[in-house]
PDB file of C-alpha atoms and ligand atoms in Angstrom:
ATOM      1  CA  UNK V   1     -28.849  94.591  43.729  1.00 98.00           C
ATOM      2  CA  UNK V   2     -31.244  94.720  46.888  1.00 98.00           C
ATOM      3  CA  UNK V   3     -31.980  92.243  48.733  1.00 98.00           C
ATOM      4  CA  UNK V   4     -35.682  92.220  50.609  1.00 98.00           C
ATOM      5  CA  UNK V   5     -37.106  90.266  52.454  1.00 98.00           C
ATOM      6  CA  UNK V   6     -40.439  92.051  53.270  1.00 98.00           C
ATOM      7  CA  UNK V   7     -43.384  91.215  51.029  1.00 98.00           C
ATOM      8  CA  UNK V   8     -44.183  94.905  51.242  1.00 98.00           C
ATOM      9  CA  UNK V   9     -41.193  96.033  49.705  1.00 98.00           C
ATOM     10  CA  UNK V  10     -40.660  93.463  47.361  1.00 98.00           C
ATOM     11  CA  UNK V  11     -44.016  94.697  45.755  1.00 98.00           C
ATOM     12  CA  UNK V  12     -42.867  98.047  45.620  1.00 98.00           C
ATOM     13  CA  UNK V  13     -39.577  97.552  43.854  1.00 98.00           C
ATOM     14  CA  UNK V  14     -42.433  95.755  40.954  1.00 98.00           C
ATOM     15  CA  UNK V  15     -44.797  98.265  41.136  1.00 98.00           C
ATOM     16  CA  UNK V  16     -42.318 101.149  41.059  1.00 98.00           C
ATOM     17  CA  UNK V  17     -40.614  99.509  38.194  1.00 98.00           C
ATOM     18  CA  UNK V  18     -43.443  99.186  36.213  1.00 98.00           C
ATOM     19  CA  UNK V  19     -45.341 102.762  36.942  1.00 98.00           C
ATOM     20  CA  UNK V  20     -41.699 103.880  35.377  1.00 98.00           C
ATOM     21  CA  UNK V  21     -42.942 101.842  32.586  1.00 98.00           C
ATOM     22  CA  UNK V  22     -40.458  98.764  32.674  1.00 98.00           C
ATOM     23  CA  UNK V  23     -41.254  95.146  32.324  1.00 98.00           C
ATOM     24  CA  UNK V  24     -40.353  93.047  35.346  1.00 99.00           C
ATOM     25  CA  UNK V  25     -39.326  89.902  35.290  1.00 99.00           C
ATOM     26  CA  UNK V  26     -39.601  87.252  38.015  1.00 99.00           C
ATOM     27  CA  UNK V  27     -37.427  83.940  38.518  1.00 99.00           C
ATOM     28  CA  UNK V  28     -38.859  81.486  41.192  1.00 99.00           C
ATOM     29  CA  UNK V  29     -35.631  79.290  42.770  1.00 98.00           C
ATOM     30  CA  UNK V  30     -34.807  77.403  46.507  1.00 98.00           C
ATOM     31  CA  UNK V  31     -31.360  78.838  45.712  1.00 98.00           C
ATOM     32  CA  UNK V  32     -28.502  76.816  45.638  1.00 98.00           C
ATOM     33  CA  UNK V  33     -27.743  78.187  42.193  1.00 98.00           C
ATOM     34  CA  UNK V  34     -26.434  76.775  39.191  1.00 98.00           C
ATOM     35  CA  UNK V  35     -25.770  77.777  35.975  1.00 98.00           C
ATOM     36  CA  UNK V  36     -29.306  76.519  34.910  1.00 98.00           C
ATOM     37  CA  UNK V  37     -30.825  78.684  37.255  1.00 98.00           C
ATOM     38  CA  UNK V  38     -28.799  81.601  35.477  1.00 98.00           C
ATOM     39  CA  UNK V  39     -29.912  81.006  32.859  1.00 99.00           C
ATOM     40  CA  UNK V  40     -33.524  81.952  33.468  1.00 99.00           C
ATOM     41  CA  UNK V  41     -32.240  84.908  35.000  1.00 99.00           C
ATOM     42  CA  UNK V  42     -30.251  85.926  31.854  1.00 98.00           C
ATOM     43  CA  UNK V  43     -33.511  84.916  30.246  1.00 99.00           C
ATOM     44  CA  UNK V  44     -35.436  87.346  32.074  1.00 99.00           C
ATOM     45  CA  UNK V  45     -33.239  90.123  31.415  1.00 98.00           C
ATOM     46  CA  UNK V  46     -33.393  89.541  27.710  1.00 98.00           C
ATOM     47  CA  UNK V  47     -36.758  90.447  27.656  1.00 98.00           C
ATOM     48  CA  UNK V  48     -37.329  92.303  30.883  1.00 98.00           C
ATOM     49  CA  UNK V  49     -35.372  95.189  32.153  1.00 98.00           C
ATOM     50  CA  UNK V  50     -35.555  94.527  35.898  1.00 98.00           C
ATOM     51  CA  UNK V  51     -35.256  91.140  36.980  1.00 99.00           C
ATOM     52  CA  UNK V  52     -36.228  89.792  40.518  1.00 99.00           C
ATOM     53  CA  UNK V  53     -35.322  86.371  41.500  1.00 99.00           C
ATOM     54  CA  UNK V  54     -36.713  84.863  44.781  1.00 99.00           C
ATOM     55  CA  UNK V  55     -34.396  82.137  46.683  1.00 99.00           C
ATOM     56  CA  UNK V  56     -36.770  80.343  48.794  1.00 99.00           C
ATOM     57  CA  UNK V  57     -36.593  76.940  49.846  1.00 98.00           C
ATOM     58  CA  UNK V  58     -40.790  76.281  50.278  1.00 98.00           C
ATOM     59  CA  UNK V  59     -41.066  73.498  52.737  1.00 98.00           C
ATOM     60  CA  UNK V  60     -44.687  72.494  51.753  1.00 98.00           C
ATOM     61  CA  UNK V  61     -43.716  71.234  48.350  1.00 98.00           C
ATOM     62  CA  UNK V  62     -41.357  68.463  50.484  1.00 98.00           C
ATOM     63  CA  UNK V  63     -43.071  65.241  51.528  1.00 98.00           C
ATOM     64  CA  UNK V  64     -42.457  64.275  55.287  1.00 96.00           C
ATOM     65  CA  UNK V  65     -38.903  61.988  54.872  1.00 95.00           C
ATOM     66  CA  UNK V  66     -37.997  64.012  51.462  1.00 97.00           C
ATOM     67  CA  UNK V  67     -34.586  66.381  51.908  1.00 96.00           C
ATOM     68  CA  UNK V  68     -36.232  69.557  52.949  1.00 98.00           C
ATOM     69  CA  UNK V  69     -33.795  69.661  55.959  1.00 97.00           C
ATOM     70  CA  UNK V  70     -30.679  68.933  53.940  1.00 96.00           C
ATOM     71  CA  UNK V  71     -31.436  70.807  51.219  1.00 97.00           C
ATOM     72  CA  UNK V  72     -28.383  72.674  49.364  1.00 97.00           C
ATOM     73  CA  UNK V  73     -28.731  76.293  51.145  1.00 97.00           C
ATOM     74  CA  UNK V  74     -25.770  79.317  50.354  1.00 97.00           C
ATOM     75  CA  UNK V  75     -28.018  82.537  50.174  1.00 98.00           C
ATOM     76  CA  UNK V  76     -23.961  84.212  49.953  1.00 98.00           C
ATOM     77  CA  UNK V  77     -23.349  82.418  46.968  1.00 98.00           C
ATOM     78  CA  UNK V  78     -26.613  82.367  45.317  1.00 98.00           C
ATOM     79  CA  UNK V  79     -26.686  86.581  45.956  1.00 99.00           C
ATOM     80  CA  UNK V  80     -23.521  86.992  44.080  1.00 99.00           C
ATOM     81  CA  UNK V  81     -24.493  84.652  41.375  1.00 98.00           C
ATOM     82  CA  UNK V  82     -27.576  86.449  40.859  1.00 99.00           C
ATOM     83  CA  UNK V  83     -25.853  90.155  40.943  1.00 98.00           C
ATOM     84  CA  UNK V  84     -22.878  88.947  38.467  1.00 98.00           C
ATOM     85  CA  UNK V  85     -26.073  88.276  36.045  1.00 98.00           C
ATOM     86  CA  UNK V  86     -28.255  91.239  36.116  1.00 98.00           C
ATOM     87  CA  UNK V  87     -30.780  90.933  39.251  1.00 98.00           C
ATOM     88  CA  UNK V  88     -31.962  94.082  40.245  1.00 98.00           C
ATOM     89  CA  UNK V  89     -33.367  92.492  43.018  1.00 99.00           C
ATOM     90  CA  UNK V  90     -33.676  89.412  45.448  1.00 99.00           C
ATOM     91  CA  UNK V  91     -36.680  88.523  47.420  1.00 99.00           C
ATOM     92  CA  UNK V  92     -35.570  85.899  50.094  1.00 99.00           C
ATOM     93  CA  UNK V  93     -38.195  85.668  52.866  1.00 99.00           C
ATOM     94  CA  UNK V  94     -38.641  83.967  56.157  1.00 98.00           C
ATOM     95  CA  UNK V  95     -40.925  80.993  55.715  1.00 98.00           C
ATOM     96  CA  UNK V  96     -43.389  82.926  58.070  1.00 98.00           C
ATOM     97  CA  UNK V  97     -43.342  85.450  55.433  1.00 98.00           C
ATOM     98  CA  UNK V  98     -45.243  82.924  53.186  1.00 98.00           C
ATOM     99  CA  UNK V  99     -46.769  80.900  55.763  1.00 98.00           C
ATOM    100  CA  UNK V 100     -47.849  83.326  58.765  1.00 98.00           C
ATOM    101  CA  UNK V 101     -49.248  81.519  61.562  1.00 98.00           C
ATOM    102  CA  UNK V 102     -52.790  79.350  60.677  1.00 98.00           C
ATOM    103  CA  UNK V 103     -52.170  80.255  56.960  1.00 97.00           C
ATOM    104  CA  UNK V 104     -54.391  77.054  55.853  1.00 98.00           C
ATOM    105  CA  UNK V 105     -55.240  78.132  52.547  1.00 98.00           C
ATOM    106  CA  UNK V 106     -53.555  75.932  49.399  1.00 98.00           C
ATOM    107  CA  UNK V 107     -54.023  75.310  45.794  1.00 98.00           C
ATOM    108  CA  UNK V 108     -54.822  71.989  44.111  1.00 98.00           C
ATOM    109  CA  UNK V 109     -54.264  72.608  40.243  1.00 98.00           C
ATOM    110  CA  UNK V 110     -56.059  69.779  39.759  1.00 98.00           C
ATOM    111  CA  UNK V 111     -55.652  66.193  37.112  1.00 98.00           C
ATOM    112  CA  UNK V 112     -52.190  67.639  35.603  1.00 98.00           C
ATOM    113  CA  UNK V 113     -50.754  66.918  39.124  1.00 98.00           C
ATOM    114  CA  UNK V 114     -51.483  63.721  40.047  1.00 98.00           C
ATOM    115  CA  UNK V 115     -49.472  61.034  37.208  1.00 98.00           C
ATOM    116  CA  UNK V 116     -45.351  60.796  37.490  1.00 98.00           C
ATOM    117  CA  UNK V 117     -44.358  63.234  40.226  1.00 98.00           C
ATOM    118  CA  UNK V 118     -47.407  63.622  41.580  1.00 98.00           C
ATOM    119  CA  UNK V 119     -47.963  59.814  41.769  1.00 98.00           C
ATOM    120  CA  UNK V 120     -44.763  59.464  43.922  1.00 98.00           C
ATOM    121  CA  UNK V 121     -45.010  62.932  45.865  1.00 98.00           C
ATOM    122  CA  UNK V 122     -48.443  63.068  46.488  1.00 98.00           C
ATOM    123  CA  UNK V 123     -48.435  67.035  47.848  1.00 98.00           C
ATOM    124  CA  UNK V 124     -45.744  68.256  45.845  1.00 98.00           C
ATOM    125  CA  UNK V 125     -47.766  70.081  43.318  1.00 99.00           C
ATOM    126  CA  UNK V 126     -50.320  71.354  45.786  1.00 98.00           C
ATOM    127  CA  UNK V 127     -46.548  72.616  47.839  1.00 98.00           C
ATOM    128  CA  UNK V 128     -45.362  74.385  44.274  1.00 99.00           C
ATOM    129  CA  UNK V 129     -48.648  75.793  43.115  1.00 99.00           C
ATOM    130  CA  UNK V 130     -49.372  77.634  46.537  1.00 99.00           C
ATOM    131  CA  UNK V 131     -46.100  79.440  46.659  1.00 99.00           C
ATOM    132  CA  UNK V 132     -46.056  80.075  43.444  1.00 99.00           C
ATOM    133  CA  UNK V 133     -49.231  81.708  43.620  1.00 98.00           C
ATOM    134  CA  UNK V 134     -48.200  83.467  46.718  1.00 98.00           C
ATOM    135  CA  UNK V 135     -44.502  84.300  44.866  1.00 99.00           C
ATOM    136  CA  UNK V 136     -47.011  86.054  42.264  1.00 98.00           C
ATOM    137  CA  UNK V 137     -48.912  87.599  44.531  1.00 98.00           C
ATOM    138  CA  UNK V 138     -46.125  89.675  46.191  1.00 98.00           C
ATOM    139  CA  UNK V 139     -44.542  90.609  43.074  1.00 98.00           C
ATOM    140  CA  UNK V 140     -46.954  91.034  40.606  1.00 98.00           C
ATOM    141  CA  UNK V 141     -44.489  91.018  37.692  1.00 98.00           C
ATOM    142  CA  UNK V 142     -44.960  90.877  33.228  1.00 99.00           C
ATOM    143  CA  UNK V 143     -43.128  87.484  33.271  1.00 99.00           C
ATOM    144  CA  UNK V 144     -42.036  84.387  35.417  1.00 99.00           C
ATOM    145  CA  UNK V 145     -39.377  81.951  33.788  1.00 99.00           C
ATOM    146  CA  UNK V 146     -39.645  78.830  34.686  1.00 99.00           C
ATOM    147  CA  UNK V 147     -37.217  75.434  33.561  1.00 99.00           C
ATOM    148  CA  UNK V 148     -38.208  73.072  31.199  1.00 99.00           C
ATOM    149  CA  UNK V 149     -35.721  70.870  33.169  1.00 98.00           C
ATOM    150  CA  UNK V 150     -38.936  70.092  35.501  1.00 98.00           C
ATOM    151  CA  UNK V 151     -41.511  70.026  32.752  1.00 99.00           C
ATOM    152  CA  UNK V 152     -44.525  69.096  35.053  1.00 99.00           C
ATOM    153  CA  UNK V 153     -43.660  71.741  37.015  1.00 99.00           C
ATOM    154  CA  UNK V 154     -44.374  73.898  33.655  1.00 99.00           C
ATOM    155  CA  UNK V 155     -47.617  72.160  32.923  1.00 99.00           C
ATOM    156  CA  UNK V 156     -49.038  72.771  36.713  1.00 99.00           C
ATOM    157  CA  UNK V 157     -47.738  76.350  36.290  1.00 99.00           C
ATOM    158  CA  UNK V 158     -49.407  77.747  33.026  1.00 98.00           C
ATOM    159  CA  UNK V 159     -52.493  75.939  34.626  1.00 98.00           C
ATOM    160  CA  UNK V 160     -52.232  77.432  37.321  1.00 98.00           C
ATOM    161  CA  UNK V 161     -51.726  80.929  35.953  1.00 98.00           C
ATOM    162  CA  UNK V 162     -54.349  80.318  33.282  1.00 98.00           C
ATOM    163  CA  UNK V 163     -56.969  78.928  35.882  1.00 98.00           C
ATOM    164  CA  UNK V 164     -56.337  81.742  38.659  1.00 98.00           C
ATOM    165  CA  UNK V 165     -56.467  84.517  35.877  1.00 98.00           C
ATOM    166  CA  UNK V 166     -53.111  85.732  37.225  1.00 98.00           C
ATOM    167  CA  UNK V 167     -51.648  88.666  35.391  1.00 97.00           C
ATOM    168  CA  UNK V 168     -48.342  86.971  34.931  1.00 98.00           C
ATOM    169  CA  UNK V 169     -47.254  85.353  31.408  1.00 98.00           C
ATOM    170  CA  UNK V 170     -45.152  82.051  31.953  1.00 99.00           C
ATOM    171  CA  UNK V 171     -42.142  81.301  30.604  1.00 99.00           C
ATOM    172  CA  UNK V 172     -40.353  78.407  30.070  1.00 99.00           C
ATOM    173  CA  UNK V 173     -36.662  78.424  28.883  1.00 99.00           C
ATOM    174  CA  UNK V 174     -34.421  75.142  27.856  1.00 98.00           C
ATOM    175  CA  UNK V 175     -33.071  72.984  30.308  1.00 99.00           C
ATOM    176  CA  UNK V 176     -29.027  73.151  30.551  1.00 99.00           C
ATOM    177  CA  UNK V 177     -26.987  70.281  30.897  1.00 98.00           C
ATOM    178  CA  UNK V 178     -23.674  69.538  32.290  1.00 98.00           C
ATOM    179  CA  UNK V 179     -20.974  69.064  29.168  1.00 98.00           C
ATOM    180  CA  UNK V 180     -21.609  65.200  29.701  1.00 98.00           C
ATOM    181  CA  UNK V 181     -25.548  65.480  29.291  1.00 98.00           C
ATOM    182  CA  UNK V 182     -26.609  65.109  32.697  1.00 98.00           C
ATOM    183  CA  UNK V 183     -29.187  68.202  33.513  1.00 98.00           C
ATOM    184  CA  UNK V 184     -28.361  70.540  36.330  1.00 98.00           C
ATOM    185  CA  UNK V 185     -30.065  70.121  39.322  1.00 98.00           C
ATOM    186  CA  UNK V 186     -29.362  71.354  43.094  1.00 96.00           C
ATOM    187  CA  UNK V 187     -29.870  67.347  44.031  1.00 96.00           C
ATOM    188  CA  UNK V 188     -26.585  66.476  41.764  1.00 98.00           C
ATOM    189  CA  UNK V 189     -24.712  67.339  44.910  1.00 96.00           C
ATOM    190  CA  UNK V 190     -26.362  64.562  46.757  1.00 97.00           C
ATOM    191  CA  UNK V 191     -24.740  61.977  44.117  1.00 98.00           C
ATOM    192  CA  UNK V 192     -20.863  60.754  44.803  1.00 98.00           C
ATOM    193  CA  UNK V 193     -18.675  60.033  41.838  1.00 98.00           C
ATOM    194  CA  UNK V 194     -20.161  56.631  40.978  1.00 98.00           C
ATOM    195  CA  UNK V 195     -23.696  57.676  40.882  1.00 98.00           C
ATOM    196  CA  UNK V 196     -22.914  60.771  39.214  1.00 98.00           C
ATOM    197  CA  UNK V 197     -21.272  58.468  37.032  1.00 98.00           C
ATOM    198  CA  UNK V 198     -24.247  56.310  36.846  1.00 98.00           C
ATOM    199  CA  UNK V 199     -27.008  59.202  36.762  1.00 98.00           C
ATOM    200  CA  UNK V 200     -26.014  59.314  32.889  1.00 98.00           C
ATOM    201  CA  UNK V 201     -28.533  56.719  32.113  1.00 98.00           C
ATOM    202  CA  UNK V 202     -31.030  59.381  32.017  1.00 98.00           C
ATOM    203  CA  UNK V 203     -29.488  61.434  29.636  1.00 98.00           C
ATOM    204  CA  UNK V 204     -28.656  59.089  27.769  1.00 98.00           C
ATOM    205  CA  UNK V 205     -31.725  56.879  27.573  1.00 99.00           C
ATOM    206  CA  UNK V 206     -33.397  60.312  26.227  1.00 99.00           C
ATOM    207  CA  UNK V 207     -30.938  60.634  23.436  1.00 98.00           C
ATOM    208  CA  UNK V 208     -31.916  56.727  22.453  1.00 98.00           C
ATOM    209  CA  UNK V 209     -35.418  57.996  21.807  1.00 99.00           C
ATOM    210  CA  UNK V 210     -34.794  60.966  20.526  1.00 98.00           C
ATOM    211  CA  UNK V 211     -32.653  59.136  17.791  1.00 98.00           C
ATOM    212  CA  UNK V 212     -35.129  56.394  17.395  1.00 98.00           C
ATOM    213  CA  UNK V 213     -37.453  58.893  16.604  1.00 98.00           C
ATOM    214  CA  UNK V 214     -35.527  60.950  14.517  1.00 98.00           C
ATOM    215  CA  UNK V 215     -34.757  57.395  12.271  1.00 98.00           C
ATOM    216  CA  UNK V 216     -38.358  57.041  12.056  1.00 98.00           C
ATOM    217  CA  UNK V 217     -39.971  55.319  15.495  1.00 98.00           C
ATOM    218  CA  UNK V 218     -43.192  56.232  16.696  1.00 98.00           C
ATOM    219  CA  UNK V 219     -44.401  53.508  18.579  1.00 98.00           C
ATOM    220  CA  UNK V 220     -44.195  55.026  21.612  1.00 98.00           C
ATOM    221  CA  UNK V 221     -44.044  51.686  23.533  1.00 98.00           C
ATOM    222  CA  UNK V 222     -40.890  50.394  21.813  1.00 98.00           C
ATOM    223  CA  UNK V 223     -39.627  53.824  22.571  1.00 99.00           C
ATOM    224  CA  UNK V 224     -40.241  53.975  25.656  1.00 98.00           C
ATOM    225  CA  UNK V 225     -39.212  50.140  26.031  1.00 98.00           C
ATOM    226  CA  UNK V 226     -35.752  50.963  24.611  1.00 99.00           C
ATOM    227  CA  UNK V 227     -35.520  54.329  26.989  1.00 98.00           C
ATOM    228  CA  UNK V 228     -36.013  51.921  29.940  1.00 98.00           C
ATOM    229  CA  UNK V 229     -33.712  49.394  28.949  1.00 98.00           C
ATOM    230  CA  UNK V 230     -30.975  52.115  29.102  1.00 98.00           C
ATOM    231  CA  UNK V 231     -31.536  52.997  32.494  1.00 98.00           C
ATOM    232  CA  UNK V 232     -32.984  49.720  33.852  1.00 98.00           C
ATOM    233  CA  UNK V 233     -29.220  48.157  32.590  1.00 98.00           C
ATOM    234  CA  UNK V 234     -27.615  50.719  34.880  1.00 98.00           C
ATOM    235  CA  UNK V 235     -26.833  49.065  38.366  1.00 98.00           C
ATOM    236  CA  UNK V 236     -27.595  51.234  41.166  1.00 97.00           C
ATOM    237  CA  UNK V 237     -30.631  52.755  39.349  1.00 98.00           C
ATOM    238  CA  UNK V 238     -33.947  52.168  39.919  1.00 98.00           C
ATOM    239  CA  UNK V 239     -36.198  53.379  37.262  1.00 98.00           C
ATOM    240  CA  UNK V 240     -39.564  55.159  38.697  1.00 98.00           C
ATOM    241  CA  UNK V 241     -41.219  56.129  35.271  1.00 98.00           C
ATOM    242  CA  UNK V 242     -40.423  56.743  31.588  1.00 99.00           C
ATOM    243  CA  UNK V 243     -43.528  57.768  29.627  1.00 98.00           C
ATOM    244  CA  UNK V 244     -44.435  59.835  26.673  1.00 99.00           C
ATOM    245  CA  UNK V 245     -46.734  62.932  26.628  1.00 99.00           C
ATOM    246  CA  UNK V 246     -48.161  65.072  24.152  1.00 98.00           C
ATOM    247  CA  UNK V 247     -46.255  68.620  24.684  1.00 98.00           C
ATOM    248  CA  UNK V 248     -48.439  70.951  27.291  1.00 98.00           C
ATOM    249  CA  UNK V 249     -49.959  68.139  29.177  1.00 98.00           C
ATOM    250  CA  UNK V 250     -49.379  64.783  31.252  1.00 98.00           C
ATOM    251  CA  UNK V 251     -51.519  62.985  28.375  1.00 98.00           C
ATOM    252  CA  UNK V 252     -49.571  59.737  27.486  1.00 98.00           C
ATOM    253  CA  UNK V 253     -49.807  59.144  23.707  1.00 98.00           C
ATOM    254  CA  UNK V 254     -49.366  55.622  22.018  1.00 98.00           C
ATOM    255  CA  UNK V 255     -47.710  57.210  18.784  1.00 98.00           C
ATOM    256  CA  UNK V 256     -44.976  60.186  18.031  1.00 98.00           C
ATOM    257  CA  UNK V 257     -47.582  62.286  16.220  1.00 97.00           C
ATOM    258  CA  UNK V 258     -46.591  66.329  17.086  1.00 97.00           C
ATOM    259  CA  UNK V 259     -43.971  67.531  19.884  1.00 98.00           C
ATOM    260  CA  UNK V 260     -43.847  64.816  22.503  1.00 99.00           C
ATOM    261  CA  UNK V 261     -42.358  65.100  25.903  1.00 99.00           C
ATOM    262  CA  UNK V 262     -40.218  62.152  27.142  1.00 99.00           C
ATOM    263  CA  UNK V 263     -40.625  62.117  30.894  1.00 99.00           C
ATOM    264  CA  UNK V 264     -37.772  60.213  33.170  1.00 99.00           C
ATOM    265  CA  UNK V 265     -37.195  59.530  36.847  1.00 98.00           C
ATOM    266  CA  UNK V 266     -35.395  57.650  38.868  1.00 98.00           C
ATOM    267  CA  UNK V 267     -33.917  56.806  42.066  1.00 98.00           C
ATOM    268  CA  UNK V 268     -29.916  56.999  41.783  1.00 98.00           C
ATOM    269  CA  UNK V 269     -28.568  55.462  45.231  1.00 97.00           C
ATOM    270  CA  UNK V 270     -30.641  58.112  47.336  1.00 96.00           C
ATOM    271  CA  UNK V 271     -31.134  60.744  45.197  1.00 98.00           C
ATOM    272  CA  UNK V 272     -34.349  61.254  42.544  1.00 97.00           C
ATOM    273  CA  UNK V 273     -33.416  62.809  39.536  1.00 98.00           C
ATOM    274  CA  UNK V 274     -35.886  63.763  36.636  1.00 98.00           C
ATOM    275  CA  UNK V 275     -35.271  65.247  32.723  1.00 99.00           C
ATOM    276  CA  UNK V 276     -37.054  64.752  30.127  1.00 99.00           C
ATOM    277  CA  UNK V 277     -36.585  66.065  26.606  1.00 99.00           C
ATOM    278  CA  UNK V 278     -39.434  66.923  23.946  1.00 98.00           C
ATOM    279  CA  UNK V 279     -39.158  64.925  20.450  1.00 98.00           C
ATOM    280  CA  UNK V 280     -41.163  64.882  17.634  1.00 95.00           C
TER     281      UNK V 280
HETATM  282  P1  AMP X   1     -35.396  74.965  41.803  1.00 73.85           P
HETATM  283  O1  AMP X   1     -34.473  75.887  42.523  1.00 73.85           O
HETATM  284  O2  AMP X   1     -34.877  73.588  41.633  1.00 73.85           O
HETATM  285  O3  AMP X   1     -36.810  75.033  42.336  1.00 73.85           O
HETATM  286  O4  AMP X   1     -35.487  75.530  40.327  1.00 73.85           O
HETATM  287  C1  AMP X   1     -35.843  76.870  40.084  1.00 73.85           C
HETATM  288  C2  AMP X   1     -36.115  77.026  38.628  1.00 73.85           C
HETATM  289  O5  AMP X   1     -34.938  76.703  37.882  1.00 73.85           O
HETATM  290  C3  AMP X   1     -37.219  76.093  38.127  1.00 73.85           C
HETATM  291  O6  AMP X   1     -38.032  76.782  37.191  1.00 73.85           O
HETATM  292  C4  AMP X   1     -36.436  74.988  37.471  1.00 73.85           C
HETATM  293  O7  AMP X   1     -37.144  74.314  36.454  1.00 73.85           O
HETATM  294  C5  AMP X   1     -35.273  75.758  36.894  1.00 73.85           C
HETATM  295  N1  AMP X   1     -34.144  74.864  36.635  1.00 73.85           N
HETATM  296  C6  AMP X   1     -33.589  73.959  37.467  1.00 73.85           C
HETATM  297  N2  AMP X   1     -32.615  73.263  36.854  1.00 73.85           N
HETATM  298  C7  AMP X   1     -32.547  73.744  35.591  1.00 73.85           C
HETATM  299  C8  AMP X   1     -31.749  73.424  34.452  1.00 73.85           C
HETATM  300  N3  AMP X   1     -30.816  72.475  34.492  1.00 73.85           N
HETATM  301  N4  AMP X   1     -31.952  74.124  33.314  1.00 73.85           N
HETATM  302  C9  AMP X   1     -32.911  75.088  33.243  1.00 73.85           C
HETATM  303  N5  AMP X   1     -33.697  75.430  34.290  1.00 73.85           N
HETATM  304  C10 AMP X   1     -33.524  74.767  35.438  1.00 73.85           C
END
């Protein structure tokens, strides 16, 4: 597996790839692996022959006080993790690689970025869709996989593919959970026993819905009132939003009528955590 951290070369190893006629596939991470992060890899390499992931820990989609600083960083373990499942390559540049000196320019994708995450992180999505778009840029690959695990991170995605023309299809694959529900996320390391413990109310206030709807709810406000009494009965846990969207967008609906997303955050001691699971 190489490792590059030039944007030059990291657009060679996709263009040389390709001119031999293979798909690439690309896997946007901050590293810190986990086995959800695998699996977009193992994803990718379902579909693609070569595989490039890119650990990268983007400091613009942090707010000033969020946990850019302490963020979860082992490029050793996250290289081995990535070899062991197929990687042909790893693009881990310097943050002047992305950002040289004066870079000014940004991307605003616009209304799907401002409700739920983009209500409490105000630049997040503006952070994400830049370096995504630069990501893209430097290796201009068939395919990027992308989580459902952070579904408005999907939705700000395909717009922003879809708005910028990029030549890159989006993919999103299924989120994976921990054998006890919770989702995978780099943050779970932030959480001690208890609110690991406690960070189950997510979970499991999804699976209420999700089996209120499959007896036959659709009112999504006694859905979502019975979602937030799961998590709002969990000490230590401060609920930040539950809400109900039609699948693709941020568009809250009133009633269950197609695929539905079921959006959750909340604050867990100090750590946010977000899943969300699509019903309907
Ligand atoms: P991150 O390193 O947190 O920026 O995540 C990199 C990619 O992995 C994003 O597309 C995430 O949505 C995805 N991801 C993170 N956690 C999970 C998970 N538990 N299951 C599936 N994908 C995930």
């Amino acid at each position: 597996m190489l490792v590059l951290t030039e944007a030059a070369a990291a657009r060679d190893w996709v263009r040389r790839a390709q001119a031999e006629g293979e798909r690439v596939g690309v896997v946007p991470t901050m590293g810190a692996l986990h086995a959800g992060h695998v699996s977009l890899a193992t994803a990718a390499l379902a579909e693609c022959p070569r595989v490039v992931a890119t650990v990268f820990v983007n400091p613009t989609q942090f707010g000033p006080g969020e946990d850019f600083a302490r963020y979860p960083r082992d490029l050793a373990g996250d290289l081995a993790k990535l070899e062991a499942a197929g990687c042909g390559a790893v693009f881990a540049p310097a943050v002047e690689t992305l950002y040289p000196t004066g870079a000014e320019t940004t991307i605003d994708v616009g209304s799907v970025a401002l409700p739920f995450e983009g209500a409490i992180r105000p630049t997040h999505f503006r952070g994400v869709a830049t370096v995504v778009a630069k990501l893209l840029a430097i290796l201009p690959a068939d395919r990027a996989y992308f989580g459902q695990k952070d579904y408005q991170q999907t939705v700000v995605v395909r717009h922003l593919a879809r708005d910028l023309c990029l030549p890159t299809e989006v993919v999103v694959c299924p989120t994976v959970r921990e054998p006890d529900g919770l989702a995978m996320s780099s943050r779970n390391a932030y959480l001690s026993p208890d609110e690991r413990e406690r960070a189950l109310c997510l979970s499991r206030a999804l699976r209420t819905i999700e089996r209120l709807v499959s007896e036959g709810q659709r009112d999504a406000a006694k859905l979502r009132a019975a979602g937030l009494a799961v998590v709002e009965s969990t000490p230590g846990v401060e609920p930040q939003y539950l809400e109900l969207v039609r699948e693709g967008s941020v568009d809250r609906v009133e009633h269950v009528g197609g695929p539905t997303v079921v959006v959750v955050a909340a604050r867990v001691g100090a750590t946010r955590l977000i899943d969300n699971v699509v019903v309907g």
